[in-house]
mmCIF file of C-alpha atoms in Angstrom:
data_model
loop_
_atom_site.group_PDB
_atom_site.id
_atom_site.type_symbol
_atom_site.label_atom_id
_atom_site.label_comp_id
_atom_site.label_asym_id
_atom_site.label_seq_id
_atom_site.Cartn_x
_atom_site.Cartn_y
_atom_site.Cartn_z
ATOM 1 C CA MET A 1 90.455 83.467 -97.744
ATOM 2 C CA LYS A 2 88.849 84.761 -94.190
ATOM 3 C CA VAL A 3 86.637 87.570 -95.480
ATOM 4 C CA GLN A 4 83.414 85.564 -93.652
ATOM 5 C CA THR A 5 85.435 85.165 -90.279
ATOM 6 C CA VAL A 6 84.454 88.514 -88.644
ATOM 7 C CA LEU A 7 81.034 88.547 -89.294
ATOM 8 C CA LEU A 8 80.606 84.703 -88.227
ATOM 9 C CA LEU A 9 82.380 85.657 -85.000
ATOM 10 C CA LEU A 10 80.003 88.529 -84.290
ATOM 11 C CA VAL A 11 77.081 86.149 -84.972
ATOM 12 C CA ALA A 12 78.694 83.576 -82.522
ATOM 13 C CA GLY A 13 78.845 86.071 -79.782
ATOM 14 C CA SER A 14 75.107 86.325 -79.309
ATOM 15 C CA CYS A 15 74.641 82.392 -79.401
ATOM 16 C CA CYS A 16 76.736 82.089 -76.236
ATOM 17 C CA LEU A 17 73.447 82.059 -74.083
ATOM 18 C CA ALA A 18 72.312 78.941 -76.058
ATOM 19 C CA THR A 19 73.416 76.825 -73.032
ATOM 20 C CA PRO A 20 71.283 76.077 -69.686
ATOM 21 C CA LEU A 21 72.518 78.086 -66.888
ATOM 22 C CA SER A 22 74.967 76.222 -64.443
ATOM 23 C CA ARG A 23 73.040 75.174 -61.414
ATOM 24 C CA GLN A 24 76.514 76.411 -59.734
ATOM 25 C CA VAL A 25 75.278 80.009 -60.846
ATOM 26 C CA GLN A 26 71.545 79.317 -59.965
ATOM 27 C CA THR A 27 72.175 78.333 -56.559
ATOM 28 C CA ARG A 28 75.517 79.790 -55.107
ATOM 29 C CA ARG A 29 75.292 82.957 -56.907
ATOM 30 C CA GLU A 30 78.736 82.927 -57.859
ATOM 31 C CA ILE A 31 80.378 82.383 -61.286
ATOM 32 C CA PRO A 32 83.375 79.840 -61.045
ATOM 33 C CA GLN A 33 85.991 79.710 -63.661
ATOM 34 C CA GLU A 34 84.722 76.428 -65.153
ATOM 35 C CA THR A 35 81.551 78.172 -66.019
ATOM 36 C CA LEU A 36 83.262 81.059 -67.872
ATOM 37 C CA ASP A 37 85.073 78.584 -69.830
ATOM 38 C CA LEU A 38 82.044 76.670 -70.799
ATOM 39 C CA VAL A 39 80.443 79.810 -72.070
ATOM 40 C CA TYR A 40 83.550 80.586 -74.034
ATOM 41 C CA ASP A 41 83.764 77.215 -75.312
ATOM 42 C CA ALA A 42 80.024 77.790 -76.452
ATOM 43 C CA PHE A 43 81.044 80.716 -78.381
ATOM 44 C CA VAL A 44 84.172 79.093 -79.961
ATOM 45 C CA THR A 45 81.843 76.026 -81.094
ATOM 46 C CA VAL A 46 79.082 78.265 -82.526
ATOM 47 C CA PHE A 47 81.819 80.164 -84.384
ATOM 48 C CA ARG A 48 83.227 76.993 -85.932
ATOM 49 C CA THR A 49 80.001 75.412 -86.680
ATOM 50 C CA VAL A 50 78.653 78.419 -88.528
ATOM 51 C CA GLN A 51 82.062 78.705 -90.501
ATOM 52 C CA ALA A 52 81.918 75.186 -91.490
ATOM 53 C CA THR A 53 78.346 75.483 -92.684
ATOM 54 C CA TYR A 54 78.929 78.302 -94.964
ATOM 55 C CA PRO A 55 81.747 77.409 -97.375
ATOM 56 C CA PRO A 56 83.857 80.163 -99.138
ATOM 57 C CA GLU A 57 82.284 79.358 -102.407
ATOM 58 C CA LEU A 58 78.776 79.961 -101.520
ATOM 59 C CA LEU A 59 80.001 83.417 -99.977
ATOM 60 C CA GLN A 60 81.808 84.017 -103.432
ATOM 61 C CA GLN A 61 78.420 83.636 -105.123
ATOM 62 C CA LEU A 62 76.662 85.670 -102.496
ATOM 63 C CA ALA A 63 78.878 88.572 -102.837
ATOM 64 C CA LYS A 64 78.682 88.477 -106.535
ATOM 65 C CA GLU A 65 74.712 88.426 -106.706
ATOM 66 C CA LEU A 66 74.467 91.236 -103.911
ATOM 67 C CA LEU A 67 76.719 93.463 -106.117
ATOM 68 C CA ALA A 68 74.379 92.625 -109.164
ATOM 69 C CA THR A 69 71.330 93.508 -107.367
ATOM 70 C CA GLY A 70 72.752 96.548 -105.546
ATOM 71 C CA GLY A 71 72.487 94.874 -102.157
ATOM 72 C CA ARG A 72 68.916 93.754 -102.508
ATOM 73 C CA PHE A 73 68.091 89.991 -101.453
ATOM 74 C CA GLU A 74 67.006 89.132 -104.775
ATOM 75 C CA PHE A 75 68.922 85.905 -105.445
ATOM 76 C CA SER A 76 68.808 83.583 -108.211
ATOM 77 C CA GLU A 77 66.699 80.368 -107.478
ATOM 78 C CA GLU A 78 69.815 78.239 -107.349
ATOM 79 C CA LEU A 79 71.423 80.414 -104.665
ATOM 80 C CA SER A 80 68.090 80.855 -102.806
ATOM 81 C CA ALA A 81 67.551 77.172 -102.824
ATOM 82 C CA GLU A 82 71.229 76.556 -101.587
ATOM 83 C CA LEU A 83 70.921 79.280 -99.043
ATOM 84 C CA ASP A 84 67.464 77.988 -97.739
ATOM 85 C CA GLY A 85 69.054 74.470 -97.268
ATOM 86 C CA LYS A 86 72.166 75.817 -95.412
ATOM 87 C CA ALA A 87 69.707 77.438 -92.855
ATOM 88 C CA VAL A 88 68.212 74.022 -92.300
ATOM 89 C CA GLU A 89 71.637 72.493 -91.921
ATOM 90 C CA LEU A 90 72.911 75.446 -89.656
ATOM 91 C CA ARG A 91 70.244 74.802 -87.072
ATOM 92 C CA SER A 92 70.708 70.959 -87.083
ATOM 93 C CA ASN A 93 74.684 71.562 -86.673
ATOM 94 C CA LEU A 94 74.162 74.029 -84.001
ATOM 95 C CA LYS A 95 71.951 71.838 -81.723
ATOM 96 C CA ASN A 96 74.067 68.902 -82.132
ATOM 97 C CA ALA A 97 77.406 70.859 -81.520
ATOM 98 C CA LEU A 98 76.000 72.685 -78.227
ATOM 99 C CA GLU A 99 74.484 69.401 -76.853
ATOM 100 C CA ASP A 100 77.547 68.341 -74.982
ATOM 101 C CA ILE A 101 78.283 71.679 -73.674
ATOM 102 C CA ALA A 102 74.671 72.138 -72.337
ATOM 103 C CA PHE A 103 75.141 69.142 -70.115
ATOM 104 C CA SER A 104 78.232 70.245 -69.001
ATOM 105 C CA ALA A 105 77.245 73.922 -68.422
ATOM 106 C CA ALA A 106 73.779 72.502 -66.442
ATOM 107 C CA GLY A 107 75.478 70.172 -64.598
ATOM 108 C CA LEU A 108 73.146 67.501 -65.695
ATOM 109 C CA ASP A 109 73.349 63.885 -66.279
ATOM 110 C CA PRO A 110 73.000 62.923 -70.072
ATOM 111 C CA SER A 111 71.838 59.232 -69.208
ATOM 112 C CA ASP A 112 68.663 60.623 -67.346
ATOM 113 C CA GLU A 113 66.221 60.317 -70.518
ATOM 114 C CA LEU A 114 63.842 62.805 -69.167
ATOM 115 C CA VAL A 115 66.427 65.503 -68.555
ATOM 116 C CA ALA A 116 68.206 64.691 -71.822
ATOM 117 C CA ASP A 117 64.874 65.346 -73.643
ATOM 118 C CA LYS A 118 64.424 68.786 -71.902
ATOM 119 C CA VAL A 119 67.850 70.064 -72.843
ATOM 120 C CA ARG A 120 67.121 68.978 -76.426
ATOM 121 C CA ASP A 121 64.019 70.844 -76.194
ATOM 122 C CA TYR A 122 65.765 73.775 -74.861
ATOM 123 C CA LEU A 123 68.582 73.603 -77.571
ATOM 124 C CA ASP A 124 65.795 73.325 -80.207
ATOM 125 C CA TYR A 125 63.868 76.237 -78.943
ATOM 126 C CA ALA A 126 67.027 78.589 -78.269
ATOM 127 C CA VAL A 127 68.698 77.997 -81.639
ATOM 128 C CA ASP A 128 65.589 78.470 -83.563
ATOM 129 C CA VAL A 129 64.772 81.786 -81.787
ATOM 130 C CA LEU A 130 68.316 83.016 -82.233
ATOM 131 C CA ILE A 131 68.450 82.361 -85.885
ATOM 132 C CA ASN A 132 65.003 83.776 -86.392
ATOM 133 C CA SER A 133 65.698 86.929 -84.761
ATOM 134 C CA VAL A 134 67.978 87.809 -87.342
ATOM 135 C CA PRO A 135 66.738 90.964 -88.878
ATOM 136 C CA MET A 136 66.844 90.103 -92.374
ATOM 137 C CA ASP A 137 65.080 93.337 -93.686
ATOM 138 C CA VAL A 138 67.613 95.351 -91.722
ATOM 139 C CA LEU A 139 70.463 93.590 -92.735
ATOM 140 C CA GLU A 140 69.240 93.987 -96.488
ATOM 141 C CA ASN A 141 68.847 97.733 -96.067
ATOM 142 C CA LEU A 142 72.032 98.161 -94.467
ATOM 143 C CA VAL A 143 73.733 96.274 -97.483
ATOM 144 C CA VAL A 144 71.776 98.506 -99.992
ATOM 145 C CA GLU A 145 72.940 101.653 -98.336
ATOM 146 C CA VAL A 146 76.537 100.743 -98.117
ATOM 147 C CA LEU A 147 76.418 99.523 -102.039
ATOM 148 C CA GLU A 148 74.686 102.859 -103.040
ATOM 149 C CA LYS A 149 77.391 104.694 -101.325
ATOM 150 C CA GLU A 150 80.055 102.511 -102.853
ATOM 151 C CA GLY A 151 81.039 100.922 -99.887
ATOM 152 C CA SER A 152 80.957 103.723 -97.271
ATOM 153 C CA PHE A 153 79.699 102.689 -93.819
ATOM 154 C CA ASP A 154 78.466 106.257 -93.058
ATOM 155 C CA PHE A 155 75.239 105.060 -92.260
ATOM 156 C CA THR A 156 72.261 107.729 -92.371
ATOM 157 C CA PRO A 157 70.418 108.430 -89.072
ATOM 158 C CA GLU A 158 67.552 106.554 -90.246
ATOM 159 C CA LEU A 159 69.556 103.240 -90.646
ATOM 160 C CA GLU A 160 71.391 103.976 -87.485
ATOM 161 C CA ALA A 161 67.870 104.272 -85.701
ATOM 162 C CA THR A 162 66.740 100.877 -87.311
ATOM 163 C CA LEU A 163 70.116 99.338 -86.280
ATOM 164 C CA LEU A 164 69.279 100.324 -82.386
ATOM 165 C CA GLU A 165 65.555 99.076 -82.872
ATOM 166 C CA ALA A 166 67.024 95.754 -84.057
ATOM 167 C CA LEU A 167 69.341 95.735 -81.134
ATOM 168 C CA ALA A 168 66.465 96.214 -78.697
ATOM 169 C CA ASP A 169 64.325 93.241 -80.324
ATOM 170 C CA THR A 170 67.576 91.131 -79.944
ATOM 171 C CA LYS A 171 67.394 91.570 -76.256
ATOM 172 C CA ILE A 172 63.877 90.739 -75.957
ATOM 173 C CA GLN A 173 64.595 87.435 -77.961
ATOM 174 C CA LEU A 174 67.346 86.609 -75.574
ATOM 175 C CA ARG A 175 65.047 87.161 -72.518
ATOM 176 C CA GLN A 176 62.716 84.913 -74.252
ATOM 177 C CA ILE A 177 65.233 82.173 -74.284
ATOM 178 C CA ILE A 178 65.822 82.517 -70.488
ATOM 179 C CA ASP A 179 62.166 82.676 -69.653
ATOM 180 C CA TYR A 180 61.808 79.323 -71.496
ATOM 181 C CA GLU A 181 64.679 77.782 -69.424
ATOM 182 C CA PHE A 182 62.990 78.882 -66.180
ATOM 183 C CA GLU A 183 59.732 77.156 -67.264
ATOM 184 C CA LEU A 184 61.315 73.861 -68.711
ATOM 185 C CA PHE A 185 63.645 73.312 -65.986
ATOM 186 C CA GLU A 186 61.525 74.692 -63.250
ATOM 187 C CA GLU A 187 62.413 71.876 -60.718
ATOM 188 C CA LEU A 188 66.087 72.368 -61.101
ATOM 189 C CA ILE A 189 66.213 76.044 -61.115
ATOM 190 C CA GLU A 190 66.015 78.044 -57.892
ATOM 191 C CA LEU A 191 65.866 81.552 -59.045
ATOM 192 C CA ASP A 192 64.086 84.447 -57.489
ATOM 193 C CA ASP A 193 62.779 87.727 -59.221
ATOM 194 C CA GLU A 194 65.921 89.590 -58.117
ATOM 195 C CA MET A 195 68.472 87.141 -59.900
ATOM 196 C CA ARG A 196 65.944 86.924 -63.095
ATOM 197 C CA ALA A 197 66.466 90.600 -63.211
ATOM 198 C CA LEU A 198 70.066 90.708 -62.827
ATOM 199 C CA ILE A 199 70.371 87.907 -65.672
ATOM 200 C CA TYR A 200 68.367 90.225 -67.691
ATOM 201 C CA GLN A 201 70.607 92.903 -66.980
ATOM 202 C CA TYR A 202 73.520 90.929 -68.140
ATOM 203 C CA ILE A 203 71.670 89.878 -71.267
ATOM 204 C CA ASP A 204 71.318 93.633 -72.094
ATOM 205 C CA TYR A 205 75.015 94.271 -71.217
ATOM 206 C CA LEU A 206 76.027 91.431 -73.478
ATOM 207 C CA ALA A 207 73.884 92.495 -76.473
ATOM 208 C CA ASP A 208 75.417 96.128 -76.049
ATOM 209 C CA GLU A 209 78.956 95.027 -75.723
ATOM 210 C CA THR A 210 78.575 92.839 -78.845
ATOM 211 C CA TYR A 211 76.980 95.536 -80.926
ATOM 212 C CA GLN A 212 79.700 98.216 -79.626
ATOM 213 C CA ALA A 213 82.486 95.736 -80.777
ATOM 214 C CA ILE A 214 81.376 95.431 -84.249
ATOM 215 C CA PRO A 215 84.399 96.502 -86.340
ATOM 216 C CA TRP A 216 82.705 98.876 -88.781
ATOM 217 C CA LYS A 217 85.813 100.307 -90.373
ATOM 218 C CA LEU A 218 87.242 96.662 -90.918
ATOM 219 C CA LEU A 219 84.067 95.834 -92.753
ATOM 220 C CA GLU A 220 83.993 98.762 -94.451
ATOM 221 C CA ASP A 221 87.489 98.280 -95.919
ATOM 222 C CA ILE A 222 86.432 94.755 -96.664
ATOM 223 C CA VAL A 223 83.556 96.085 -98.906
ATOM 224 C CA TYR A 224 85.784 98.623 -100.480
ATOM 225 C CA GLU A 225 88.200 95.729 -101.650
ATOM 226 C CA VAL A 226 85.291 93.433 -102.690
ATOM 227 C CA ILE A 227 83.832 96.057 -105.042
ATOM 228 C CA GLU A 228 87.275 96.970 -106.466
ATOM 229 C CA ASN A 229 87.945 93.368 -107.188
ATOM 230 C CA GLU A 230 84.550 93.149 -108.638
ATOM 231 C CA GLY A 231 83.088 90.632 -106.449
ATOM 232 C CA SER A 232 86.093 88.455 -105.477
ATOM 233 C CA ILE A 233 86.477 87.898 -101.978
ATOM 234 C CA GLU A 234 89.948 86.878 -102.145
ATOM 235 C CA LEU A 235 91.394 89.307 -99.957
ATOM 236 C CA SER A 236 94.774 91.002 -99.844
ATOM 237 C CA ASP A 237 97.338 89.819 -97.289
ATOM 238 C CA ALA A 238 97.154 93.358 -95.404
ATOM 239 C CA LEU A 239 93.555 93.170 -95.218
ATOM 240 C CA ASN A 240 93.742 89.276 -94.007
ATOM 241 C CA GLU A 241 96.456 90.279 -91.608
ATOM 242 C CA ARG A 242 93.786 93.206 -89.930
ATOM 243 C CA ILE A 243 91.025 90.443 -89.879
ATOM 244 C CA GLU A 244 93.330 88.148 -87.900
ATOM 245 C CA GLU A 245 94.297 90.904 -85.345
ATOM 246 C CA THR A 246 90.812 92.082 -85.149
ATOM 247 C CA LEU A 247 89.561 88.512 -84.182
ATOM 248 C CA GLU A 248 92.182 88.318 -81.306
ATOM 249 C CA LEU A 249 90.920 91.672 -80.161
ATOM 250 C CA LEU A 250 87.459 90.399 -80.213
ATOM 251 C CA ARG A 251 88.219 86.998 -78.530
ATOM 252 C CA GLN A 252 89.818 89.289 -75.771
ATOM 253 C CA LYS A 253 86.818 91.382 -75.565
ATOM 254 C CA LEU A 254 84.750 88.331 -75.068
ATOM 255 C CA ARG A 255 86.798 87.179 -72.123
ATOM 256 C CA GLU A 256 86.660 90.556 -70.413
ATOM 257 C CA VAL A 257 82.720 90.519 -70.961
ATOM 258 C CA LEU A 258 82.472 87.006 -69.599
ATOM 259 C CA GLU A 259 84.755 87.954 -66.414
ATOM 260 C CA SER A 260 82.499 90.778 -65.673
ATOM 261 C CA LEU A 261 79.603 88.609 -65.102
ATOM 262 C CA GLU A 262 80.457 87.640 -61.860
ATOM 263 C CA SER A 263 80.643 91.364 -60.694
ATOM 264 C CA MET A 264 77.358 92.022 -62.193
ATOM 265 C CA LEU A 265 75.545 88.904 -60.761
ATOM 266 C CA LEU A 266 77.453 89.587 -57.267
ATOM 267 C CA PRO A 267 77.627 93.306 -56.784
ATOM 268 C CA LYS A 268 79.981 94.087 -53.982
ATOM 269 C CA LYS A 269 78.461 95.150 -50.596
ATOM 270 C CA ALA A 270 79.126 98.617 -49.425
#
C-alpha cells in the first residue's frame, strides 16, 4: 500500500532547506555537485523519516474517520492522542535524521561542542518552524470541500485563493529559517545583502515549484478510489503504478530545481 507516498514526498520537499548552508556556497558563490547531492540527500532523508513515522494502519484509521466526519478534523480521542504523539515523534526523528547531513552540508566539525550545539539549535528551530507552518485549517477546508464534491478537486475560487495565501505564508516561514541561520552562525557566514536577496529568491522559487508540482489529478483519483472502497487505502495495482511513475517524475523535478540553483545564485554576466 503506497497511498501515502505522494503526499509525504511533497511534504519532504519543503524541508530540504533544513540544513545549514554550505560555507562553499557562502564564500565562493558557486554550487558544487557535492552540495546539490547533500540537499537531495536531505530531501530523501526527510521523506523516509516521515514515511516511517506514520505507518499505514494509522493512515487507514485517519481515512475512515475523515470520511465519517465529512473531512472535518474532529477525530476520536484515541486517534487524536496518537496523532499528537506522532507529531512529537516526527520532530525528534527529523532532527536526529538531519543532524549528520547538517554537519556535512555546513562543512563543520561535529567534535566542536560549541558548533555542534549551534547546529542542534538550528535544527530544533528549523524543524519546529516547518512543522508548525503546516496550515491545518487550510488543509481541513480542502478535505471538506473535496469530500462535499464526492472526491472532485475542482476547487472553488475561494479555496484556490486560500491555498495561494498559505503558499505565501510558507515562503515567509522559510525565510525566517534562513534569517535564524544568519544570526546563529554569524561568525561563520560571510553573506552580504545581495546574496541574502538571492537566497530569498531561491526560497520563493523552490516553494513555487513545489506547489506547481503537486499532482492534483493523481490525488483526486486516489480520493475517488478510497471513497469507492469505503475508506480502504488498499489501492488498485494500476493506481499504485501511477503513484510510482509520479514519484519518479517528482524526483526528476527536484533534481532540475536543485540544479537551477547555481544559475540563480550565479547569474551569467552579459
